[in-house]
Amino acid sequence: MPVAVDRTRAMPAADAPSSPVKASQAQDIPPAGTPVNPRKRKKTKVEGAEEAWSWKSLTDSSASRVPPIFTKDGSYFFSAAGPSVKIHSVATGEVVSTLTPPPTSVSGAVAGSSLQCDVVTSAILNPHNLFQLITGSLDGYIRVWDFLDASLLQTLHISQPIFHLTAHERFRDHVFVAAARPTKKKTSKANVSTGEDNVAVLRVSLKPTAATAGAEVQISAEVVGVGKTRSTTGLAISPSGAWLVATAGHKAYVCQTADLKAGFTKFVSPERLTCLAFHPLEEYFATGDATGCIRLWYCLNESIAIKTPGVEKTAQTTTLHWHAHAVSSLAFTPNGAYLLSGGEEAVLVIWQLHTGKKEYVPRVGSPIVHVALVNNGGEEEYLLGLADASFAFVRASSLKISRTIARIKLDPAISHDRPSTSTSVPLAIHSLSSTLILPSSHPSSLQTYSPSTSRLLSELEVSPSNRVSRRDDKPLQPSRVECAVLSDAGDWMATVDSREADDSFRAEVYLKIWQWDRKAGFWILNTRIDRPHGLTKITGVVFRPRARTQDDLLLATTGEDGNIKTWRIRSVKTKSEGVEEFWVARSTLRFRDETPSDVSWSPDGSLLAVSVGSHVAIYDPDTNALCQVYTSPECTTVRSAQFVGSSGRYMVVSGPRDVLLWDLVSRNLRWHYRGLNAIERPVVHPDEDQFVVMERILPPTTAHSPSTKILVFHPLSSAPAAIRTLPFHLRNAVIVPSSGFFPTDPTGFTLVGITDAWSVVVFGDDVQVPDDEGASAQGITRNAAGGKRTLFHDIFGASAFADLGAAPSTSTSAATAATVAQSWKGKEVADVFSAPAHLMPPLEMLFDSVMDGFLAARPDDADEHDEQEAEHDEEMDVDEDAVSTRPVKGGIPLDRVVDRQEMHGFVELFAQCAIKSPPSIPPPTPQVNGIHKPNGIPPHVNGIRTTPSTPASAAKPNGVTLNGHAHTPSRPSPAQSDASPAVKAGKKRKKSIG
């Protein structure tokens, strides 16, 4: 609440005493002669009324416990993200649709908070309808989706949180779920009371009761209990449907599906089980445990029916051991010959079961959480779900990562401890690239994210570290990036990374200054300064704003060693007549024996404000002279001091619970505000005379989510002009400039922040963030996943198979060609070749017509461009469209593997139809490049017209023209028969650049 205080007059530096200055009476009215701008005095409709501030999250939740699921044809896969399910295209990696339940059927949760009770915990394809997805969530709902139409078909409620869900085609309209029971197992270990959820495995009918058949939320007509377990880590049905297996704690629970009333038979494991997978062909299953062992269980036989009360059985097992830590996921290949495993080591292990040999895919980027397999078009791939919520595709043929799919990855609790909420996290806005500089899931890295395109552009490793798993039970603590600040122009970035000392390493503190490479679009390390303030913590880093020249640009830092330092750029000429730039120390200051806690510049860069103890010291950066000292007894600890507005007349000072506003012209304390809760660092508007103060509101109970109160202040009054609320706490927040990547009100506030739950949120006045493509429920079209790449694309390029119906025709002949080509598309091609063989015309007569219909004619306006490039391009033909459309997501391009059967088929087709010249065709008229099309279509090469002005002598003997485009004619002309030998079927012609 506002507290009226005395107006304290600042004293000159020469007269500034060491003790706080007594205050005189203060008023909330401006002094005489002070200009008042009525436009800047904004008031809400109801003074002091709290309103929810609009906000939107830019990130998904942390890695889901639900493994990715592929559609039957392998074109899409599903991934759970909080209460929603995202549908990704395998070809492009993009999200094509998001299945989100309606608000009426969810329990509700705060996206910026870690308290979510509607999270999807399991998902499977309906075994009786492969175009339906069945999901289970912690709010007790079972939902059936039609993912092609993006529609919710059915919602069942069982009133118990669901942990796992499975189904089999033998049990129509039934699913098996592992649901939580209200009781907990109470144990005492090391004199510490612990609780573990108890789980009941149920068979739930998807048919509703008669009373709820037409309701939005239905009740199952039949729920049958199978047995009780501890907290489950896996639930699966054997491929034959004869066995139901659940893993929980140190036991594997096995039940015959033909006799569910008999319940589970328990088999004991020496270690806690973490994952489960069934063999696709034989009746046994595999489990992983907390010590890294993999066991194959051979216990699915009739002897299970013989039970001894109170006795837990042991089974015959085979042990495979490589992992040093817990195994997180297991998956068998479809033929059952190989077993894939992954864990914290970030290494995919491929086990050959009949020999015990293994192969590795190391350094996948993050600990592996899930492993799934996909067979798309004859090529098998492994999809790894990583702990940083990203996905990595691994080609089975080469065992190399082909591409990755990732968005923002923030949560450091993947293999490292989360920092406390008081620990600073880096957050900045880069104006040159319109991107966000964010912390990464690995503490020693930063990532660059583009909000306008919703893409993760790059990751910067600020402190190189060996990303290996922990030794024994103690994790390796890497260096942690504490802050990142940018210059006004966006050319320089300063980062601070440190690591605390332990038994093996000494403490490290580095100040690193990076320069932006405009051509490469990446940060390059320019200067590294070791221990800029000794081994003590750096408390403030900021660049000087509005520097006219490079010599005026300064960097100010403060540290717990008591020093205030400024750094400048030094230029040195090299031997090669170049200029090398790097940063050096310029000056070092101290203010008595106080420890500085923050530093800031005035808007014009003429003053430097340093928060030291209970004082704020104002320096002239050019002369290092102490100009003024501001202090007040109401705030004994100053955490930050910032200039307000574009003129910088006012300065806002914040403490643990206090906010003070100083008038630098009259050197008086204008007003003082004392809050009831902890106050974060104020955020100042860059253009207007206003700022916001954030108060952390603690929840009354653990069941409630925390909240933040936002107070908007103006210099003229200590009463908040507006009060807003947010349903989460913030670790850091920065204001988005009016010329940023969001449409913002120049007089309002739009901020970007990182919540305590490691979500990136945009909040403020009328936040308008463009929705991501596929962020809403959308029907999946046939072409959404991208067309399947065939050998025709490899030979003729993707541009030859463009949609001719959408291309504008420039002439009558082009329109006719497009019409002819359109008739050979879609199902009509199959209809033509589905006639009986004795009614089909010879293939030689159809070959040219079909191929000319597939290939697109090149527009006339491209001839002039070819003539300009003909003198410079002497390389083989590379189809740029084909290269650009190949799915590349952070890895090497995914090259399609052509099997031997497909290659022999095309060789035989071209040998019989393309190379064999029918005798009835008259000799073609010699052309300037020796190429002629006998079917009346103008000469072109892959849709590219030849240049008439090219001399005949310029043609290469291997069919490579001057503009670099290679062509293999469908029929060899007499002009070419002497220049090059005939191409024989099954043999390759050597490539020659000419």
mmCIF file of N, CA, C and O in Angstrom, residues 299-345:
data_model
loop_
_atom_site.group_PDB
_atom_site.id
_atom_site.type_symbol
_atom_site.label_atom_id
_atom_site.label_comp_id
_atom_site.label_asym_id
_atom_site.label_seq_id
_atom_site.Cartn_x
_atom_site.Cartn_y
_atom_site.Cartn_z
ATOM 1 N N CYS A 299 8.546 -65.784 -18.899
ATOM 2 C CA CYS A 299 7.644 -66.301 -17.863
ATOM 3 C C CYS A 299 6.204 -66.374 -18.332
ATOM 4 O O CYS A 299 5.307 -66.619 -17.517
ATOM 5 N N LEU A 300 5.968 -66.157 -19.613
ATOM 6 C CA LEU A 300 4.595 -66.181 -20.115
ATOM 7 C C LEU A 300 4.248 -67.597 -20.568
ATOM 8 O O LEU A 300 4.359 -67.946 -21.738
ATOM 9 N N ASN A 301 3.865 -68.423 -19.620
ATOM 10 C CA ASN A 301 3.484 -69.803 -19.907
ATOM 11 C C ASN A 301 2.368 -70.225 -18.963
ATOM 12 O O ASN A 301 1.933 -69.462 -18.096
ATOM 13 N N GLU A 302 1.932 -71.445 -19.103
ATOM 14 C CA GLU A 302 0.790 -71.918 -18.331
ATOM 15 C C GLU A 302 1.103 -72.096 -16.855
ATOM 16 O O GLU A 302 0.196 -72.235 -16.043
ATOM 17 N N SER A 303 2.369 -72.123 -16.478
ATOM 18 C CA SER A 303 2.701 -72.303 -15.065
ATOM 19 C C SER A 303 2.293 -71.107 -14.211
ATOM 20 O O SER A 303 2.289 -71.195 -12.984
ATOM 21 N N ILE A 304 1.923 -69.992 -14.861
ATOM 22 C CA ILE A 304 1.491 -68.826 -14.095
ATOM 23 C C ILE A 304 0.209 -69.126 -13.341
ATOM 24 O O ILE A 304 -0.056 -68.568 -12.273
ATOM 25 N N ALA A 305 -0.617 -70.025 -13.903
ATOM 26 C CA ALA A 305 -1.902 -70.310 -13.260
ATOM 27 C C ALA A 305 -1.731 -70.947 -11.884
ATOM 28 O O ALA A 305 -2.643 -70.895 -11.049
ATOM 29 N N ILE A 306 -0.572 -71.550 -11.619
ATOM 30 C CA ILE A 306 -0.321 -72.174 -10.308
ATOM 31 C C ILE A 306 0.205 -71.112 -9.366
ATOM 32 O O ILE A 306 1.301 -70.577 -9.555
ATOM 33 N N LYS A 307 -0.583 -70.749 -8.393
ATOM 34 C CA LYS A 307 -0.218 -69.685 -7.478
ATOM 35 C C LYS A 307 -0.074 -70.221 -6.071
ATOM 36 O O LYS A 307 -0.799 -71.120 -5.652
ATOM 37 N N THR A 308 0.909 -69.660 -5.370
ATOM 38 C CA THR A 308 1.100 -69.963 -3.951
ATOM 39 C C THR A 308 0.844 -68.696 -3.173
ATOM 40 O O THR A 308 1.530 -67.693 -3.387
ATOM 41 N N PRO A 309 -0.150 -68.678 -2.286
ATOM 42 C CA PRO A 309 -0.468 -67.435 -1.553
ATOM 43 C C PRO A 309 0.736 -66.929 -0.771
ATOM 44 O O PRO A 309 1.426 -67.690 -0.086
ATOM 45 N N GLY A 310 1.002 -65.612 -0.908
ATOM 46 C CA GLY A 310 2.073 -64.976 -0.154
ATOM 47 C C GLY A 310 3.454 -65.198 -0.703
ATOM 48 O O GLY A 310 4.420 -64.761 -0.082
ATOM 49 N N VAL A 311 3.591 -65.889 -1.842
ATOM 50 C CA VAL A 311 4.905 -66.178 -2.417
ATOM 51 C C VAL A 311 5.031 -65.433 -3.744
ATOM 52 O O VAL A 311 4.156 -65.520 -4.607
ATOM 53 N N GLU A 312 6.116 -64.674 -3.882
ATOM 54 C CA GLU A 312 6.405 -63.970 -5.125
ATOM 55 C C GLU A 312 7.392 -64.775 -5.941
ATOM 56 O O GLU A 312 8.409 -65.250 -5.421
ATOM 57 N N LYS A 313 7.124 -64.931 -7.223
ATOM 58 C CA LYS A 313 7.898 -65.813 -8.074
ATOM 59 C C LYS A 313 9.099 -65.099 -8.680
ATOM 60 O O LYS A 313 9.159 -63.878 -8.740
ATOM 61 N N THR A 314 10.033 -65.906 -9.128
ATOM 62 C CA THR A 314 11.148 -65.432 -9.944
ATOM 63 C C THR A 314 11.059 -66.108 -11.300
ATOM 64 O O THR A 314 10.558 -67.224 -11.410
ATOM 65 N N ALA A 315 11.536 -65.440 -12.333
ATOM 66 C CA ALA A 315 11.398 -65.940 -13.694
ATOM 67 C C ALA A 315 12.766 -66.124 -14.324
ATOM 68 O O ALA A 315 13.758 -65.517 -13.898
ATOM 69 N N GLN A 316 12.779 -66.949 -15.353
ATOM 70 C CA GLN A 316 13.996 -67.113 -16.140
ATOM 71 C C GLN A 316 14.190 -65.859 -16.984
ATOM 72 O O GLN A 316 13.304 -65.448 -17.714
ATOM 73 N N THR A 317 15.369 -65.268 -16.885
ATOM 74 C CA THR A 317 15.638 -64.003 -17.582
ATOM 75 C C THR A 317 16.996 -64.047 -18.256
ATOM 76 O O THR A 317 17.868 -64.844 -17.890
ATOM 77 N N THR A 318 17.154 -63.168 -19.223
ATOM 78 C CA THR A 318 18.441 -62.915 -19.863
ATOM 79 C C THR A 318 18.792 -61.447 -19.617
ATOM 80 O O THR A 318 17.949 -60.561 -19.816
ATOM 81 N N THR A 319 20.018 -61.185 -19.196
ATOM 82 C CA THR A 319 20.426 -59.837 -18.797
ATOM 83 C C THR A 319 21.352 -59.232 -19.833
ATOM 84 O O THR A 319 22.309 -59.873 -20.293
ATOM 85 N N LEU A 320 21.071 -57.996 -20.218
ATOM 86 C CA LEU A 320 21.918 -57.193 -21.088
ATOM 87 C C LEU A 320 22.284 -55.928 -20.313
ATOM 88 O O LEU A 320 21.407 -55.272 -19.757
ATOM 89 N N HIS A 321 23.578 -55.614 -20.281
ATOM 90 C CA HIS A 321 23.994 -54.479 -19.452
ATOM 91 C C HIS A 321 25.049 -53.663 -20.186
ATOM 92 O O HIS A 321 26.115 -54.163 -20.554
ATOM 93 N N TRP A 322 24.717 -52.404 -20.423
ATOM 94 C CA TRP A 322 25.687 -51.412 -20.891
ATOM 95 C C TRP A 322 25.482 -50.079 -20.189
ATOM 96 O O TRP A 322 26.450 -49.402 -19.847
ATOM 97 N N HIS A 323 24.246 -49.681 -19.968
ATOM 98 C CA HIS A 323 23.936 -48.358 -19.424
ATOM 99 C C HIS A 323 24.467 -48.224 -18.004
ATOM 100 O O HIS A 323 24.385 -49.156 -17.198
ATOM 101 N N ALA A 324 25.012 -47.059 -17.715
ATOM 102 C CA ALA A 324 25.516 -46.778 -16.369
ATOM 103 C C ALA A 324 24.433 -46.264 -15.448
ATOM 104 O O ALA A 324 24.581 -46.300 -14.234
ATOM 105 N N HIS A 325 23.335 -45.763 -16.028
ATOM 106 C CA HIS A 325 22.242 -45.209 -15.241
ATOM 107 C C HIS A 325 20.936 -45.839 -15.696
ATOM 108 O O HIS A 325 20.931 -46.769 -16.500
ATOM 109 N N ALA A 326 19.843 -45.342 -15.197
ATOM 110 C CA ALA A 326 18.546 -45.967 -15.445
ATOM 111 C C ALA A 326 18.220 -45.994 -16.934
ATOM 112 O O ALA A 326 18.491 -45.042 -17.668
ATOM 113 N N VAL A 327 17.629 -47.103 -17.362
ATOM 114 C CA VAL A 327 17.145 -47.227 -18.737
ATOM 115 C C VAL A 327 15.769 -46.565 -18.806
ATOM 116 O O VAL A 327 14.868 -46.916 -18.037
ATOM 117 N N SER A 328 15.603 -45.632 -19.710
ATOM 118 C CA SER A 328 14.352 -44.884 -19.764
ATOM 119 C C SER A 328 13.375 -45.416 -20.796
ATOM 120 O O SER A 328 12.172 -45.199 -20.670
ATOM 121 N N SER A 329 13.852 -46.111 -21.838
ATOM 122 C CA SER A 329 12.940 -46.567 -22.887
ATOM 123 C C SER A 329 13.527 -47.764 -23.609
ATOM 124 O O SER A 329 14.755 -47.871 -23.769
ATOM 125 N N LEU A 330 12.628 -48.655 -24.039
ATOM 126 C CA LEU A 330 12.993 -49.839 -24.806
ATOM 127 C C LEU A 330 12.047 -49.965 -25.992
ATOM 128 O O LEU A 330 10.872 -49.589 -25.904
ATOM 129 N N ALA A 331 12.552 -50.524 -27.103
ATOM 130 C CA ALA A 331 11.715 -50.748 -28.281
ATOM 131 C C ALA A 331 12.339 -51.852 -29.122
ATOM 132 O O ALA A 331 13.562 -51.858 -29.343
ATOM 133 N N PHE A 332 11.512 -52.802 -29.578
ATOM 134 C CA PHE A 332 11.952 -53.855 -30.481
ATOM 135 C C PHE A 332 11.731 -53.409 -31.921
ATOM 136 O O PHE A 332 10.791 -52.652 -32.222
ATOM 137 N N THR A 333 12.598 -53.889 -32.821
ATOM 138 C CA THR A 333 12.361 -53.671 -34.241
ATOM 139 C C THR A 333 11.209 -54.563 -34.692
ATOM 140 O O THR A 333 10.890 -55.568 -34.038
ATOM 141 N N PRO A 334 10.538 -54.243 -35.799
ATOM 142 C CA PRO A 334 9.368 -55.041 -36.209
ATOM 143 C C PRO A 334 9.667 -56.514 -36.428
ATOM 144 O O PRO A 334 8.794 -57.358 -36.193
ATOM 145 N N ASN A 335 10.877 -56.848 -36.872
ATOM 146 C CA ASN A 335 11.195 -58.262 -37.073
ATOM 147 C C ASN A 335 11.676 -58.947 -35.807
ATOM 148 O O ASN A 335 11.940 -60.155 -35.818
ATOM 149 N N GLY A 336 11.818 -58.210 -34.718
ATOM 150 C CA GLY A 336 12.200 -58.800 -33.451
ATOM 151 C C GLY A 336 13.656 -59.164 -33.320
ATOM 152 O O GLY A 336 14.050 -59.777 -32.325
ATOM 153 N N ALA A 337 14.498 -58.791 -34.291
ATOM 154 C CA ALA A 337 15.904 -59.174 -34.245
ATOM 155 C C ALA A 337 16.742 -58.220 -33.406
ATOM 156 O O ALA A 337 17.804 -58.606 -32.911
ATOM 157 N N TYR A 338 16.278 -56.996 -33.225
ATOM 158 C CA TYR A 338 17.069 -56.000 -32.511
ATOM 159 C C TYR A 338 16.227 -55.367 -31.414
ATOM 160 O O TYR A 338 14.992 -55.267 -31.510
ATOM 161 N N LEU A 339 16.925 -54.936 -30.376
ATOM 162 C CA LEU A 339 16.309 -54.210 -29.267
ATOM 163 C C LEU A 339 17.033 -52.882 -29.113
ATOM 164 O O LEU A 339 18.267 -52.849 -29.066
ATOM 165 N N LEU A 340 16.269 -51.805 -29.027
ATOM 166 C CA LEU A 340 16.831 -50.459 -28.885
ATOM 167 C C LEU A 340 16.599 -49.977 -27.464
ATOM 168 O O LEU A 340 15.519 -50.187 -26.889
ATOM 169 N N SER A 341 17.610 -49.335 -26.896
ATOM 170 C CA SER A 341 17.502 -48.824 -25.523
ATOM 171 C C SER A 341 18.163 -47.460 -25.443
ATOM 172 O O SER A 341 19.103 -47.151 -26.178
ATOM 173 N N GLY A 342 17.670 -46.625 -24.535
ATOM 174 C CA GLY A 342 18.224 -45.299 -24.317
ATOM 175 C C GLY A 342 18.039 -44.874 -22.887
ATOM 176 O O GLY A 342 17.177 -45.398 -22.167
ATOM 177 N N GLY A 343 18.857 -43.899 -22.468
ATOM 178 C CA GLY A 343 18.793 -43.427 -21.093
ATOM 179 C C GLY A 343 19.505 -42.115 -20.919
ATOM 180 O O GLY A 343 19.656 -41.320 -21.864
ATOM 181 N N GLU A 344 19.978 -41.897 -19.703
ATOM 182 C CA GLU A 344 20.579 -40.622 -19.344
ATOM 183 C C GLU A 344 21.886 -40.355 -20.066
ATOM 184 O O GLU A 344 22.301 -39.204 -20.204
ATOM 185 N N GLU A 345 22.547 -41.393 -20.554
ATOM 186 C CA GLU A 345 23.855 -41.211 -21.189
ATOM 187 C C GLU A 345 23.773 -40.515 -22.538
ATOM 188 O O GLU A 345 24.810 -40.191 -23.137
#
